[in-house]
């Protein structure tokens, strides 16, 4: 059965965007995505402009020719095309991870250039099955949800994966009936890659089973996120810049799964971590808090006192002083949008001279400890003051641990963090 463009794309809010991007490598999955997307948009009134973007990682000599193949096909079909090249030295280790990250960044750059808010990628049901199989082999719990249907990049651009319900064979049948040829990447047959070995072990029946399992885990993850979001809304408050208070009821009386998840999320946010803290140390911290023991987790100090549980960024591994670049993500916590010509660094020892009024009666040591790690503007060795507020220089976008990439599974709990920070952003799926 061939894919139906109306089923794949109906419901996506194309009307919000002037342009959309399709990531096209020249392989069967991405070419099918491109043609299906064009077929759908051709039937829509006031459809956004479609641009195909090919990323050349400059890792294989054939890659440039493959990009030219995609460009020629797009020209024949009246589709705009761009090639983005990953330039510079490549890492000696972790190349696959670095290449995926570079691909995301290059696609996002292309989208920003043309004013596109949606990037479509051709991940399939087979990719989903391969991904969850590899993660299962490593014992990754949350990773069992697999590839998210959509992910928000840098608080601004959605990566959308409409083909996750489609099998690879179906997409190639679709291309064959239209006499469209595609390129088979030779690395897809290289058994030195884990994904290739896993792919060869999966039967069509097992692919469907793995994809169904991923959907079930994803539903559980969304439900847990919604429960944690309610706990955060009800029991967490921002007391001063960088200082947060949790009502003890969150850790003492909430159900274990929701309380643990809320704690992990809050610790990652306060510490500006790239990932949630691991479950085992988080469980130890949760148990310790119930026994009135203070702790650190994901660069966050968690201080239990008679007046509540307080979280603030610990002093270790704070960023060095650096010149402000508009849009930079500072310490994983704040996106700076102003301060041209100045540097940014933590207040550090001068924090006591710059304590803002909080509107709450706070222990001075807590207030100072939180302010110590907050971003300050510096001109030379002189501290000018706090980095400007949301209207002038700090944007409250999606906070850590999803400041870089927010899977759609986690949108409800991320929205709770935005509310906690006092942000105005309202997250909606594409």
C-alpha atoms as one frame of an Amber mdcrd trajectory, in Angstrom:
protein
   0.000   0.000   0.000   1.474   3.337  -1.067   1.570   6.365   1.249  -1.203
   8.956   1.001   0.084  12.573   1.197  -3.178  13.747   2.758  -2.837  11.325
   5.656   0.839  12.184   6.137   0.599  15.976   6.143  -2.997  16.893   6.916
  -3.154  18.591  10.309   0.282  20.210  10.069  -0.044  23.986  10.398   1.499
  24.983   7.071  -0.437  28.270   7.098   1.807  29.591   9.896   4.874  29.463
   7.638   6.048  31.191   4.472   8.524  28.430   3.695   9.298  24.816   4.556
  12.397  22.685   4.075  12.692  19.041   3.068  15.993  17.399   4.013  16.951
  15.350   0.944  20.067  13.210   0.717  19.150  11.458  -2.534  18.220   8.205
  -0.821  14.848   6.565  -1.291  13.310   7.743   1.969  14.154  11.420   1.580
  13.264  11.534  -2.115   9.883   9.988  -1.379   9.407  12.583   1.354  10.174
  15.383  -1.090   7.765  14.199  -3.768   4.985  13.423  -1.310   5.381  16.857
   0.242   5.328  18.568  -3.147   2.268  16.546  -4.134   0.460  17.683  -0.997
   1.475  21.350  -1.230   0.466  21.548  -4.884  -3.111  20.903  -3.780  -3.138
  23.594  -1.094  -4.170  27.221  -1.472  -1.498  29.674  -0.297   0.962  26.854
   0.323   4.398  27.809   1.692   7.434  27.694  -0.580   9.164  24.302  -0.604
  12.967  24.148  -0.576  15.007  20.939  -0.648  18.263  21.030   1.296  21.049
  18.498   0.875  23.794  18.256   3.492  27.206  17.234   2.183  29.234  16.064
   5.170  32.383  16.044   3.004  33.185  12.565   4.290  32.843  10.700   0.978
  34.049  11.697  -2.471  30.653  10.739  -3.927  28.715  13.114  -1.677  29.149
  16.185  -3.896  27.876  14.247  -6.912  24.887  13.029  -4.917  24.050  16.636
  -4.012  24.207  17.548  -7.708  21.866  14.633  -8.479  19.308  16.014  -6.012
  19.746  19.537  -7.388  19.069  18.322 -10.948  15.957  16.409  -9.884  14.667
  19.479  -8.027  15.296  21.717 -11.026  13.346  19.307 -13.232  10.405  19.403
 -10.799  10.470  23.124 -10.114  11.656  22.836  -6.501  14.205  25.223  -5.004
  17.382  23.488  -3.795  20.366  24.298  -1.587  23.475  22.303  -0.683  25.015
  22.840   2.749  28.581  21.582   3.265  30.059  20.541   6.608  33.384  22.328
   6.478  36.412  22.193   8.747  38.230  19.371  10.481  36.250  16.285  11.459
  36.619  14.642  14.887  38.751  11.525  15.188  36.213   9.895  17.506  32.451
  10.168  17.787  32.163  10.980  14.096  28.608   9.692  13.679  27.298  11.803
  16.564  29.178  14.868  15.344  27.858  14.366  11.801  24.255  14.157  13.046
  24.721  17.330  15.071  26.302  19.117  12.103  23.415  18.033   9.885  20.872
  19.514  12.308  22.773  22.793  12.511  23.240  23.089   8.740  19.594  22.326
   8.031  18.573  24.902  10.638  20.908  27.479   9.081  19.364  26.881   5.675
  15.856  27.184   7.115  16.702  30.451   8.872  18.160  31.863   5.654  14.958
  31.298   3.724  12.632  32.054   6.647  11.319  28.502   7.024   9.944  27.321
  10.367   9.493  23.640   9.474  12.109  21.117   8.376  10.823  17.728   7.195
  13.023  14.643   7.410  12.457  11.191   5.955  12.771   8.953   9.020  10.700
   5.793   8.568   9.181   2.994  10.606  12.327   0.984   9.844  14.523   3.760
  11.266  12.336   3.773  14.365  12.697   0.013  14.829  16.465   0.186  14.359
  16.786   3.055  16.823  14.778   1.452  19.633  16.574  -1.876  19.072  19.960
  -0.230  19.480  18.842   1.670  22.564  17.316  -1.459  24.091  20.665  -3.197
  23.725  22.167  -0.412  25.861  19.378  -0.566  28.447  18.078   2.957  27.783
  14.655   3.424  29.403  13.407   6.789  28.124  15.119   6.076  24.822  12.582
   3.320  24.245  10.242   6.004  22.902  12.523   6.180  19.881  12.474   8.995
  17.353  10.020  11.782  18.173   7.455  12.745  15.519   8.707  16.324  15.896
  11.520  18.136  17.721  11.979  21.853  18.372  15.509  23.052  17.574  16.999
  25.970  19.548  13.503  27.146  20.575  12.757  28.182  17.002  12.509  25.594
  14.207  10.537  22.355  14.200  12.019  19.207  12.688   9.023  17.123  11.585
   9.110  13.388  10.732   5.844  12.501   8.975   7.013   9.130   7.583   7.493
   7.281  10.890   4.402   5.188  10.144   5.698   4.263   6.661   7.914   1.332
   5.810  11.031   1.766   3.698   9.747  -0.687   1.097   6.474   1.246   0.682
   8.383   4.433  -0.089  10.540   2.735  -2.688   7.437   1.286  -4.326   6.022
   4.810  -4.448   9.159   6.059  -6.234   9.269   3.098  -8.606   5.717   3.708
  -9.826   6.801   7.245 -10.715  10.011   6.130 -12.435  12.151   8.029  -9.945
  15.523   6.531  -9.179  17.349   7.049  -5.918  20.891   6.699  -4.575  21.886
   3.874  -2.251  24.507   5.106   0.218  27.262   2.425   0.361  27.588   2.905
   4.112  24.112   1.347   4.423  25.765  -2.006   3.636  28.832  -1.542   5.843
  28.535  -3.970   8.778  31.108  -1.950  10.693  28.158   0.278  11.584  25.883
  -0.890  14.405  22.758   0.328  12.614  23.540  -1.804   9.570  23.995  -4.908
  11.706  20.719  -4.235  13.527  18.915  -3.557  10.235  19.930  -6.942   8.894
  18.585  -8.667  12.007  15.092  -7.155  11.756  12.307  -8.946   9.907   9.272
  -6.954   8.652   7.213  -8.407  11.524   9.845  -7.379  14.064  10.026  -3.876
  12.585   6.297  -3.423  13.169   6.541  -4.826  16.690   9.433  -2.537  17.634
   7.617   0.502  16.222   4.481  -0.377  18.211   6.576  -0.773  21.376   8.105
   2.660  20.772   4.648   4.199  20.452   3.610   2.650  23.774   6.712   3.937
  25.580   6.192   7.377  24.019   2.619   7.486  25.365   3.869   6.572  28.850
   6.564   9.242  28.629   4.040  11.922  27.646   1.709  10.894  30.475   4.547
  11.010  33.018   5.551  14.433  31.702   2.024  15.735  32.184   1.957  14.519
  35.797   5.358  16.072  36.474   4.201  19.319  34.862   1.286  19.499  37.302
   3.658  18.964  40.234   5.952  21.733  39.004   3.040  24.123  38.449   1.633
  23.408  41.914   4.787  23.143  44.018   7.722  25.010  42.432   8.312  28.780
  42.512  11.025  31.117  41.266  12.061  33.131  44.341  14.834  35.271  42.790
  17.045  35.095  39.697  18.563  31.614  39.715  16.833  30.554  42.951  13.876
  28.160  43.036  11.824  26.780  45.905  10.062  23.404  45.933   7.281  22.725
  48.399   8.374  19.639  50.396   5.076  17.975  49.492   6.513  17.364  46.023
   9.153  14.970  47.319   7.385  13.769  50.470   3.914  12.887  49.255   3.795
  12.806  45.451   3.893   9.421  43.728   7.443   8.234  43.260   7.569   8.207
  39.448   6.177  11.730  39.033   8.205  13.176  41.919  11.398  11.609  40.612
  10.816  12.895  37.102   9.935  16.401  38.318  13.095  16.458  40.442  15.262
  15.342  37.510  13.724  17.947  35.224  14.111  20.774  37.749  17.710  19.855
  38.541  18.612  19.800  34.843  16.914  23.164  34.268  18.583  24.884  37.216
  21.983  23.417  36.344  21.717  24.096  32.616  22.426  20.437  31.869  22.273
  19.003  28.356  20.534  15.857  29.570  18.405  14.708  32.474  20.406  13.287
  35.378  20.524   9.510  35.425  17.738   7.750  37.262  19.835   5.905  39.870
  21.616   8.924  41.402  18.352  10.874  41.175  16.614   8.181  43.226  19.335
   8.479  45.876  18.884  12.256  45.991  15.105  11.907  46.267  15.471   9.460
  49.144  17.991  11.753  50.822  15.683  14.765  50.551  12.959  12.765  52.261
  15.458  12.180  55.079  16.355  15.918  55.175  19.718  15.409  53.414  20.997
  18.077  50.990  22.620  17.096  47.694  23.889  18.161  44.294  22.477  16.848
  41.013  23.176  17.924  37.437  25.161  20.991  38.579  22.295  22.016  40.883
  22.566  22.417  44.639  19.427  21.042  46.315  19.213  22.493  49.815  16.451
  21.300  52.143  15.544  23.703  54.940  12.629  24.186  57.292  11.150  26.760
  54.902  11.319  24.496  51.859  13.649  22.885  49.342  15.811  25.345  47.382
  17.644  24.805  44.120  20.376  26.944  42.588  23.316  26.491  40.207  26.440
  25.215  41.917  29.684  27.190  41.600  31.741  24.549  39.834  32.367  24.627
  36.074  30.785  28.009  35.472  31.562  29.574  32.069  34.640  31.723  31.628
  34.197  35.357  30.651  33.319  35.612  26.976  32.208  38.258  24.503  28.462
  38.290  23.975  27.180  36.992  20.670  23.493  37.619  20.018  21.517  34.410
  20.400  24.222  32.567  22.341  23.149  30.014  24.926  24.963  30.858  28.139
  25.723  28.054  30.590  22.899  26.022  29.041  20.445  28.264  30.932  20.009
  31.638  29.270  19.805  32.735  25.657  21.339  36.202  25.379  19.906  38.634
  22.867  21.630  41.873  23.892  24.810  43.317  25.380  26.766  44.178  22.235
  30.385  45.061  22.929  30.298  43.635  26.456  31.361  40.353  27.987  29.294
  37.951  30.038  30.464  36.007  33.073  29.025  34.930  36.428  28.790  37.574
  39.167  31.070  35.513  41.335  32.480  37.255  44.400  30.757  40.580  43.595
  27.312  38.946  43.815  26.627  40.559  47.184  26.885  44.033  45.649  24.216
  43.259  43.063  21.484  41.365  44.893  18.107  42.251  43.344  14.984  42.721
  45.387  13.130  39.427  45.362   9.811  40.372  46.924  10.302  37.481  49.336
  12.073  37.133  52.643  15.008  34.936  51.711  17.996  33.682  53.683  20.892
  35.880  52.579  23.241  32.942  52.074  20.810  31.342  49.608  20.236  34.619
  47.790  23.989  35.205  47.473  24.683  31.612  46.371  22.130  31.855  43.567
  23.311  35.309  42.458  26.927  34.073  42.410  26.205  31.909  39.349  23.894
  34.330  37.517  25.079  36.032  34.297  26.523  39.528  34.652  27.691  42.029
  32.084  31.341  43.004  32.264  33.357  45.799  30.679  36.946  44.776  31.215
  37.295  43.913  34.893  34.316  46.027  35.919  30.953  44.369  36.550  28.332
  46.561  34.884  25.425  44.696  36.466  22.993  41.924  35.783  22.452  40.777
  32.224  19.325  42.614  31.072  15.901  41.157  31.637  13.636  39.439  29.156
  12.703  42.662  27.352  16.285  43.761  26.792  18.718  40.907  26.694  17.674
  37.490  28.016  15.195  35.380  26.130  13.228  32.791  28.072  12.909  30.156
  25.400  12.851  26.420  26.030  15.048  25.819  29.093  17.534  23.046  29.796
  17.648  20.149  29.305  15.747  20.895  26.081  17.295  24.248  25.154  19.004
  22.650  22.159  16.395  20.110  21.113  12.932  19.469  22.543  11.240  16.192
  21.523   7.483  16.483  21.140   7.143  13.776  23.842   8.251  16.332  26.438
   6.347  19.444  25.391   4.018  19.577  28.430   6.741  19.403  31.064   8.921
  21.854  29.106   5.992  24.271  29.066   5.764  23.971  32.865   9.421  25.020
  33.114   8.759  28.026  30.880   5.902  29.054  33.178   8.185  28.616  36.204
  10.736  30.961  34.591   8.067  33.527  33.827   8.388  33.154  30.069   5.711
  34.083  27.564   6.478  31.326  25.065   3.573  28.997  24.354   4.721  25.739
  22.793   2.450  24.264  20.152   3.089  21.287  17.932   3.634  22.085  14.246
